Short mmCIF file of C-alpha atoms in Angstrom, two decimals:
data_model
loop_
_atom_site.label_atom_id
_atom_site.label_comp_id
_atom_site.label_asym_id
_atom_site.label_seq_id
_atom_site.Cartn_x
_atom_site.Cartn_y
_atom_site.Cartn_z
CA UNK A 24 61.42 37.96 41.54
CA UNK A 25 58.23 40.39 42.15
CA UNK A 26 56.99 40.36 45.92
CA UNK A 27 53.43 41.11 46.50
CA UNK A 28 52.64 44.61 47.54
CA UNK A 29 53.22 44.81 51.43
CA UNK A 30 52.23 48.82 51.86
CA UNK A 31 48.44 48.19 51.33
CA UNK A 32 47.89 47.14 55.05
CA UNK A 33 46.87 43.83 53.27
CA UNK A 34 47.54 39.89 54.14
CA UNK A 35 48.97 37.81 51.46
CA UNK A 36 45.31 36.19 51.42
CA UNK A 37 43.44 39.28 51.13
CA UNK A 38 45.76 40.54 48.19
CA UNK A 39 45.06 37.17 46.52
CA UNK A 40 41.49 37.58 46.83
CA UNK A 41 41.46 41.43 45.89
CA UNK A 42 43.21 40.23 42.69
CA UNK A 43 41.19 37.44 41.79
CA UNK A 44 38.01 39.32 42.36
CA UNK A 45 39.45 42.15 40.06
CA UNK A 46 40.50 39.45 37.35
CA UNK A 47 37.28 37.77 37.19
CA UNK A 48 35.35 41.20 36.62
CA UNK A 49 37.71 41.85 33.77
CA UNK A 50 37.33 38.16 32.16
CA UNK A 51 33.78 38.45 32.76
CA UNK A 52 33.53 41.59 30.75
CA UNK A 53 35.67 40.21 28.10
CA UNK A 54 34.06 36.85 27.90
CA UNK A 55 30.38 38.65 27.53
CA UNK A 56 31.98 41.21 24.96
CA UNK A 57 32.75 38.02 22.72
CA UNK A 58 29.74 35.92 23.47
CA UNK A 59 26.37 37.77 24.46
CA UNK A 60 27.01 40.91 22.59
CA UNK A 61 27.24 39.08 19.20
CA UNK A 62 24.45 37.57 17.19
CA UNK A 63 23.30 34.33 18.31
CA UNK A 64 25.56 31.60 17.04
CA UNK A 65 24.81 29.38 13.84
CA UNK A 66 26.43 26.37 12.02
CA UNK A 67 28.41 26.65 9.12
CA UNK A 68 27.17 26.94 5.65
CA UNK A 69 27.69 25.34 2.50
CA UNK A 70 27.51 26.27 -1.37
CA UNK A 71 25.89 23.17 -3.33
CA UNK A 72 29.37 22.11 -4.86
CA UNK A 73 30.52 21.85 -1.14
CA UNK A 74 27.18 19.91 -0.23
CA UNK A 75 27.53 17.52 -2.90
CA UNK A 76 31.00 16.68 -2.00
CA UNK A 77 30.06 16.39 1.75
CA UNK A 78 27.12 13.83 1.02
CA UNK A 79 28.93 12.14 -1.54
CA UNK A 80 26.58 12.94 -4.36
CA UNK A 81 26.72 15.24 -7.51
CA UNK A 82 25.46 18.84 -7.24
CA UNK A 83 23.06 17.67 -10.46
CA UNK A 84 21.65 14.99 -8.03
CA UNK A 85 20.86 17.49 -5.49
CA UNK A 86 19.09 19.92 -8.06
CA UNK A 87 17.11 16.82 -9.53
CA UNK A 88 16.06 15.64 -5.90
CA UNK A 89 14.90 19.25 -5.29
CA UNK A 90 13.20 19.43 -8.56
CA UNK A 91 11.60 16.16 -7.91
CA UNK A 92 10.32 17.16 -4.40
CA UNK A 93 12.60 14.64 -2.47
CA UNK A 94 14.78 17.51 -0.94
CA UNK A 95 13.06 20.85 0.07
CA UNK A 96 13.36 23.63 -2.61
CA UNK A 97 16.55 26.00 -1.36
CA UNK A 98 15.76 29.70 -0.61
CA UNK A 99 17.41 32.06 -3.10
CA UNK A 100 18.83 35.61 -2.83
CA UNK A 101 17.88 38.47 -4.80
CA UNK A 102 20.18 37.15 -7.51
CA UNK A 103 18.74 33.76 -7.99
CA UNK A 104 21.31 32.13 -6.12
CA UNK A 105 20.84 29.57 -3.50
CA UNK A 106 21.74 31.00 0.24
CA UNK A 107 23.70 27.69 1.19
CA UNK A 108 22.80 24.67 3.15
CA UNK A 109 23.01 24.15 6.61
CA UNK A 110 24.50 20.94 8.50
CA UNK A 111 20.70 20.39 9.19
CA UNK A 112 20.35 20.31 5.74
CA UNK A 113 23.19 18.01 4.69
CA UNK A 114 21.85 15.45 7.31
CA UNK A 115 18.72 15.53 5.46
CA UNK A 116 20.32 14.79 2.13
CA UNK A 117 22.52 12.15 3.63
CA UNK A 118 19.50 10.52 4.78
CA UNK A 119 17.27 10.80 1.21
CA UNK A 120 20.74 9.59 -0.76
CA UNK A 121 21.29 6.98 2.12
CA UNK A 122 25.09 8.29 2.67
CA UNK A 123 24.96 8.71 6.46
CA UNK A 124 28.10 7.32 7.63
CA UNK A 125 26.97 6.49 10.66
CA UNK A 126 28.18 3.11 12.88
CA UNK A 127 25.82 0.08 12.86
CA UNK A 128 24.24 -0.76 16.02
CA UNK A 129 26.55 -3.33 16.36
CA UNK A 130 29.60 -1.12 16.21
CA UNK A 131 30.96 0.18 19.57
CA UNK A 132 30.66 4.04 19.50
CA UNK A 133 34.27 5.55 19.25
CA UNK A 134 35.07 7.18 22.71
CA UNK A 135 38.37 9.20 22.13
CA UNK A 136 40.46 10.82 24.97
CA UNK A 137 42.48 13.83 23.95
CA UNK A 138 45.22 14.16 26.29
CA UNK A 139 48.76 14.97 27.39
CA UNK A 140 50.42 15.71 30.64
CA UNK A 141 50.99 19.20 29.92
CA UNK A 142 48.68 22.16 29.20
CA UNK A 143 49.31 24.59 26.04
CA UNK A 144 49.87 21.63 23.47
CA UNK A 145 46.74 22.22 21.47
CA UNK A 146 44.46 19.65 23.27
CA UNK A 147 41.01 21.47 23.45
CA UNK A 148 41.62 22.95 19.91
CA UNK A 149 42.24 19.39 18.67
CA UNK A 150 39.30 18.14 20.51
CA UNK A 151 37.18 20.91 19.50
CA UNK A 152 37.97 21.07 16.10
CA UNK A 153 37.85 16.90 15.62
CA UNK A 154 34.63 17.01 17.09
CA UNK A 155 33.29 19.78 14.40
CA UNK A 156 34.84 17.91 11.72
CA UNK A 157 33.21 14.90 12.23
CA UNK A 158 29.53 16.34 12.85
CA UNK A 159 30.52 18.31 9.39
CA UNK A 160 30.80 14.97 7.86
CA UNK A 161 27.64 13.51 9.20
CA UNK A 162 28.38 11.71 12.31
CA UNK A 163 26.64 11.90 15.41
CA UNK A 164 28.88 13.45 17.93
CA UNK A 165 29.32 14.20 21.67
CA UNK A 166 32.00 16.58 23.18
CA UNK A 167 32.44 16.05 26.61
CA UNK A 168 34.48 18.76 28.64
CA UNK A 169 36.26 17.33 31.70
CA UNK A 170 38.67 20.40 32.05
CA UNK A 171 37.79 22.66 34.59
CA UNK A 172 39.27 25.71 32.64
CA UNK A 173 36.49 25.09 30.39
CA UNK A 174 37.98 26.07 27.35
CA UNK A 175 36.08 23.92 25.21
CA UNK A 176 32.85 25.22 26.50
CA UNK A 177 33.70 28.82 25.98
CA UNK A 178 34.23 27.89 22.42
CA UNK A 179 30.29 26.88 21.95
CA UNK A 180 29.06 30.39 23.62
CA UNK A 181 29.09 29.73 27.28
CA UNK A 182 30.87 31.93 30.09
CA UNK A 183 31.36 28.79 32.27
CA UNK A 184 31.26 30.22 35.69
CA UNK A 185 28.65 32.50 35.19
CA UNK A 186 25.91 30.41 32.72
CA UNK A 187 27.01 27.06 34.60
CA UNK A 188 27.15 25.59 37.84
CA UNK A 189 28.25 22.20 38.97
CA UNK A 190 25.24 20.09 38.36
CA UNK A 191 25.67 21.00 34.57
CA UNK A 192 28.70 19.28 34.29
CA UNK A 193 30.05 15.80 35.03
CA UNK A 194 31.07 17.18 38.48
CA UNK A 195 28.08 15.43 40.27
CA UNK A 196 28.19 12.38 37.84
CA UNK A 197 31.81 11.97 39.25
CA UNK A 198 30.47 12.02 43.16
CA UNK A 199 27.83 9.48 42.22
CA UNK A 200 25.25 11.91 42.91
CA UNK A 201 21.88 10.80 41.45
CA UNK A 202 20.15 14.53 41.29
CA UNK A 203 20.42 14.58 37.49
CA UNK A 204 21.46 11.73 34.93
CA UNK A 205 24.14 12.01 32.15
CA UNK A 206 21.32 12.73 29.51
CA UNK A 207 20.08 15.62 31.23
CA UNK A 208 23.22 17.56 31.18
CA UNK A 209 23.75 16.98 27.46
CA UNK A 210 23.46 20.30 25.30
CA UNK A 211 22.39 21.00 21.63
CA UNK A 212 25.15 23.22 20.15
CA UNK A 213 24.70 25.65 17.04
CA UNK A 214 26.35 22.41 15.01
CA UNK A 215 23.47 20.36 13.93
CA UNK A 216 24.51 16.48 15.13
CA UNK A 217 27.11 18.00 17.97
CA UNK A 218 26.20 17.88 21.39
CA UNK A 219 28.05 19.21 24.51
CA UNK A 220 28.59 18.51 28.21
CA UNK A 221 30.12 21.54 29.47
CA UNK A 222 32.52 22.06 32.20
CA UNK A 223 33.49 25.08 34.59
CA UNK A 224 35.80 25.79 37.43
CA UNK A 225 33.67 23.59 40.04
CA UNK A 226 35.23 20.94 38.32
CA UNK A 227 38.53 21.20 39.95
CA UNK A 228 36.94 20.07 43.13
CA UNK A 229 36.32 16.69 41.69
CA UNK A 230 39.95 15.65 42.06
CA UNK A 231 39.94 15.77 45.68
CA UNK A 232 36.35 14.28 46.15
CA UNK A 233 37.13 11.32 43.48
CA UNK A 234 40.16 10.76 45.39
CA UNK A 235 38.40 10.52 49.16
CA UNK A 236 35.45 8.56 47.49
CA UNK A 237 38.07 5.88 46.33
CA UNK A 238 39.63 5.73 50.20
CA UNK A 239 35.97 4.74 51.38
CA UNK A 240 34.88 2.56 47.93
CA UNK A 241 37.81 1.64 46.00
CA UNK A 242 39.29 1.92 42.65
CA UNK A 243 35.93 0.89 41.08
CA UNK A 244 34.77 5.05 41.53
CA UNK A 245 37.18 5.57 38.64
CA UNK A 246 34.44 3.41 36.32
CA UNK A 247 31.76 5.60 37.29
CA UNK A 248 32.29 8.18 34.15
CA UNK A 249 32.49 5.07 32.07
CA UNK A 250 29.20 3.60 33.48
CA UNK A 251 27.32 7.01 32.87
CA UNK A 252 28.60 7.27 29.23
CA UNK A 253 27.39 3.77 28.53
CA UNK A 254 23.97 4.97 28.94
CA UNK A 255 23.76 7.40 26.27
CA UNK A 256 26.39 6.19 24.03
CA UNK A 257 23.88 4.31 21.75
CA UNK A 258 22.60 8.25 20.37
CA UNK A 259 26.50 8.66 19.31
CA UNK A 260 29.18 7.52 16.63
CA UNK A 261 31.78 9.43 18.37
CA UNK A 262 32.38 11.09 21.74
CA UNK A 263 35.32 13.33 22.28
CA UNK A 264 36.57 13.86 25.71
CA UNK A 265 38.91 16.76 26.55
CA UNK A 266 40.10 16.14 30.04
CA UNK A 267 42.65 18.19 32.46
CA UNK A 268 46.54 18.20 31.20
CA UNK A 269 46.86 16.06 34.42
CA UNK A 270 46.89 12.16 35.05
CA UNK A 271 44.42 13.26 37.99
CA UNK A 272 41.51 11.78 39.15
CA UNK A 273 39.37 13.17 36.55
CA UNK A 274 41.65 12.33 33.71
CA UNK A 275 42.03 8.50 34.78
CA UNK A 276 38.01 8.32 35.02
CA UNK A 277 38.35 9.84 31.41
CA UNK A 278 41.13 7.27 30.07
CA UNK A 279 39.03 4.63 31.55
CA UNK A 280 36.05 5.69 29.78
CA UNK A 281 37.58 6.04 26.21
CA UNK A 282 38.48 3.19 23.75
CA UNK A 283 41.02 5.24 21.63
CA UNK A 284 43.43 8.14 22.90
CA UNK A 285 44.60 11.02 20.93
CA UNK A 286 47.87 12.60 21.98
CA UNK A 287 49.00 16.10 20.75
CA UNK A 288 52.78 16.56 20.61
CA UNK A 289 54.18 19.85 19.74
CA UNK A 290 57.73 19.69 18.21
CA UNK A 291 59.87 21.08 21.14
CA UNK A 292 62.27 18.91 23.71
CA UNK A 293 60.11 20.35 26.43
CA UNK A 294 57.13 18.94 25.27
CA UNK A 295 58.39 15.77 24.02
CA UNK A 296 59.68 15.30 27.72
CA UNK A 297 56.28 15.82 28.80
CA UNK A 298 54.80 13.51 26.66
CA UNK A 299 57.60 10.80 27.28
CA UNK A 300 56.47 11.50 31.09
CA UNK A 301 53.03 11.13 30.43
CA UNK A 302 53.24 7.74 28.95
CA UNK A 303 55.43 6.55 31.66
CA UNK A 304 52.57 7.46 34.10
CA UNK A 305 50.26 6.46 32.08
CA UNK A 306 52.14 3.05 32.02
CA UNK A 307 52.71 2.82 35.49
CA UNK A 308 49.22 3.79 36.41
CA UNK A 309 47.43 1.33 34.13
CA UNK A 310 49.95 -1.37 35.53
CA UNK A 311 48.32 -0.23 39.27
CA UNK A 312 44.54 -0.21 37.83
CA UNK A 313 45.40 -3.75 36.46
CA UNK A 314 45.81 -5.08 39.96
CA UNK A 315 42.26 -3.86 40.73
CA UNK A 316 40.72 -5.12 37.26
CA UNK A 317 40.28 -1.89 36.06
CA UNK A 318 42.19 -1.70 32.78
CA UNK A 319 41.49 0.34 29.66
CA UNK A 320 41.79 -0.88 26.21
CA UNK A 321 42.44 1.40 23.25
CA UNK A 322 41.57 0.42 19.54
CA UNK A 323 44.02 3.02 18.67
CA UNK A 324 46.47 5.35 20.22
CA UNK A 325 47.32 8.47 17.65
CA UNK A 326 49.94 11.21 18.15
CA UNK A 327 49.25 14.38 16.46
CA UNK A 328 52.33 16.97 15.73
CA UNK A 329 50.80 20.34 17.17
CA UNK A 330 51.52 23.81 17.20
CA UNK A 331 54.50 23.44 14.63
CA UNK A 332 56.44 25.97 12.38
CA UNK A 333 57.53 24.51 9.02
CA UNK A 334 60.76 26.42 8.77
CA UNK A 335 62.14 26.01 11.88
CA UNK A 336 65.10 23.47 11.98
CA UNK A 337 65.20 22.44 15.52
CA UNK A 338 61.47 21.46 15.03
CA UNK A 339 62.02 19.49 12.26
CA UNK A 340 64.54 17.41 14.37
CA UNK A 341 61.83 16.78 17.07
CA UNK A 342 59.23 15.49 14.33
CA UNK A 343 61.80 13.34 12.89
CA UNK A 344 62.43 11.70 16.22
CA UNK A 345 58.55 11.56 16.94
CA UNK A 346 58.27 9.95 13.81
CA UNK A 347 60.84 7.47 14.30
CA UNK A 348 59.60 6.62 17.89
CA UNK A 349 56.13 6.40 17.70
CA UNK A 350 56.21 5.29 13.92
CA UNK A 351 52.61 4.55 12.44
CA UNK A 352 50.90 6.00 15.42
CA UNK A 353 51.77 9.69 14.43
CA UNK A 354 49.38 11.27 11.95
CA UNK A 355 50.87 12.47 8.66
CA UNK A 356 49.22 15.84 9.19
CA UNK A 357 50.54 18.02 11.36
CA UNK A 358 48.51 20.92 12.73
CA UNK A 359 50.51 23.92 12.54
CA UNK A 360 50.60 27.37 14.37
CA UNK A 361 48.25 29.60 12.60
CA UNK A 362 47.11 33.13 13.26
CA UNK A 363 43.78 31.80 12.45
CA UNK A 364 43.62 29.57 15.63
CA UNK A 365 44.62 32.39 17.38
CA UNK A 366 42.52 34.70 15.90
CA UNK A 367 39.15 32.38 16.19
CA UNK A 368 40.26 31.66 19.91
CA UNK A 369 40.53 35.75 20.84
CA UNK A 370 36.49 35.45 19.82
CA UNK A 371 35.95 32.42 21.66
CA UNK A 372 35.26 30.64 18.28
CA UNK A 373 37.00 28.04 16.25
CA UNK A 374 38.15 28.25 12.61
CA UNK A 375 35.49 26.08 11.47
CA UNK A 376 32.83 28.85 13.07
CA UNK A 377 34.45 31.95 11.05
CA UNK A 378 32.72 32.94 8.07
CA UNK A 379 35.93 34.38 6.49
CA UNK A 380 39.37 35.01 6.87
CA UNK A 381 40.68 36.97 9.81
CA UNK A 382 44.21 36.91 8.18
CA UNK A 383 43.92 36.29 4.50
CA UNK A 384 42.45 33.81 2.06
CA UNK A 385 45.59 31.65 1.45
CA UNK A 386 46.40 31.31 5.55
CA UNK A 387 42.61 30.47 6.03
CA UNK A 388 42.82 27.84 3.18
CA UNK A 389 45.93 26.45 4.49
CA UNK A 390 44.46 26.27 8.04
CA UNK A 391 41.28 24.50 6.92
CA UNK A 392 43.27 21.91 4.48
CA UNK A 393 45.11 21.01 7.53
CA UNK A 394 42.14 20.35 9.76
CA UNK A 395 40.20 18.41 7.03
CA UNK A 396 43.34 16.29 6.35
CA UNK A 397 43.77 15.13 10.23
CA UNK A 398 40.29 14.90 10.20
CA UNK A 399 40.13 12.33 7.60
CA UNK A 400 42.99 10.54 9.00
CA UNK A 401 41.16 10.20 12.37
CA UNK A 402 37.78 9.28 10.62
CA UNK A 403 40.02 6.31 9.09
CA UNK A 404 40.96 5.23 12.48
CA UNK A 405 37.61 5.65 13.97
CA UNK A 406 36.13 3.19 11.13
CA UNK A 407 38.76 0.37 12.06
CA UNK A 408 36.75 0.05 15.79
CA UNK A 409 33.63 -0.88 13.52
CA UNK A 410 33.47 -3.99 12.27
CA UNK A 411 30.69 -3.27 10.12
CA UNK A 412 32.80 -0.66 8.13
CA UNK A 413 35.72 -3.55 7.73
CA UNK A 414 33.13 -5.73 5.84
CA UNK A 415 32.91 -3.30 3.35
CA UNK A 416 36.26 -2.61 2.45
#
């Protein structure tokens, strides 16, 4: 194993400090190149046929509504073609056509924790893409980044430890500090109807501080986040939470606040073992919390096969085992490894952010089809939480 250089006349702590500051400078430059030097971010655009499909009406119905003045006339390019419809335009269409998919006031908001015990399983990728999918399909969505690594936050154009401080995240809320309420830390994003509570590295300190508060105030401290979310939940149909990849104090707060659970499961023995360990620790923890009358209840627990390859036999075997063990909890759509995800992430964006393929048309289409199918399955599970939707089926 390589050792730290000892010929620089520095202690190990001094070397670590030096490495940290040098790496931070490089990271800041990389982030600025991908965020600040690009044009301001804007949401996706849709053709009239895509808009018609998303709002549940025909293209001719949109044209008629525009001709009658019920919808604003679309700006045209030099060839006379519509320039495209924004998410805000789609929301206006759904309002005019009465096709908004919003829950009824009597329905509980879906509060989904996207969680596993191990990092690198696609947790943040799934959380952000599913939040964007739901916004594209007309839902009012809040994404809460509860992970100090702030991967989700960066995909919305923020440099976490430069643009944000501890009061901009749920950090202060978990400490029970009253300086800023939860409504004050919600930010609009470039996706219409998708709001964000961001994160940064300071959130890491909450792990120890929440544990210290529990020592003083008891396990009821873990319900703090749930109570704060309840103050604003009436404004949203779906709240997606991206907690840290560990079952610590922040994750436990997120897990208690949730009423649904989404678990990414890559098809490898190591990841299957990690998922098994996560479920075991979750069972043990829920049992312990139950003794203190703190018991989360989930309307659904969904497993997502993530980062899979179609032609690797060893992975297919793990997929078969996962389906056999977890049955109907496993979503039928896998989210396979794709250069589209990697290339979008390298630009601190999502696949939905990209306006064209970074690989080729077939790869991008395949990737989008997987995201849309996975989102459709998630949407179906969400609707099962809403009694008003069940009465329509």
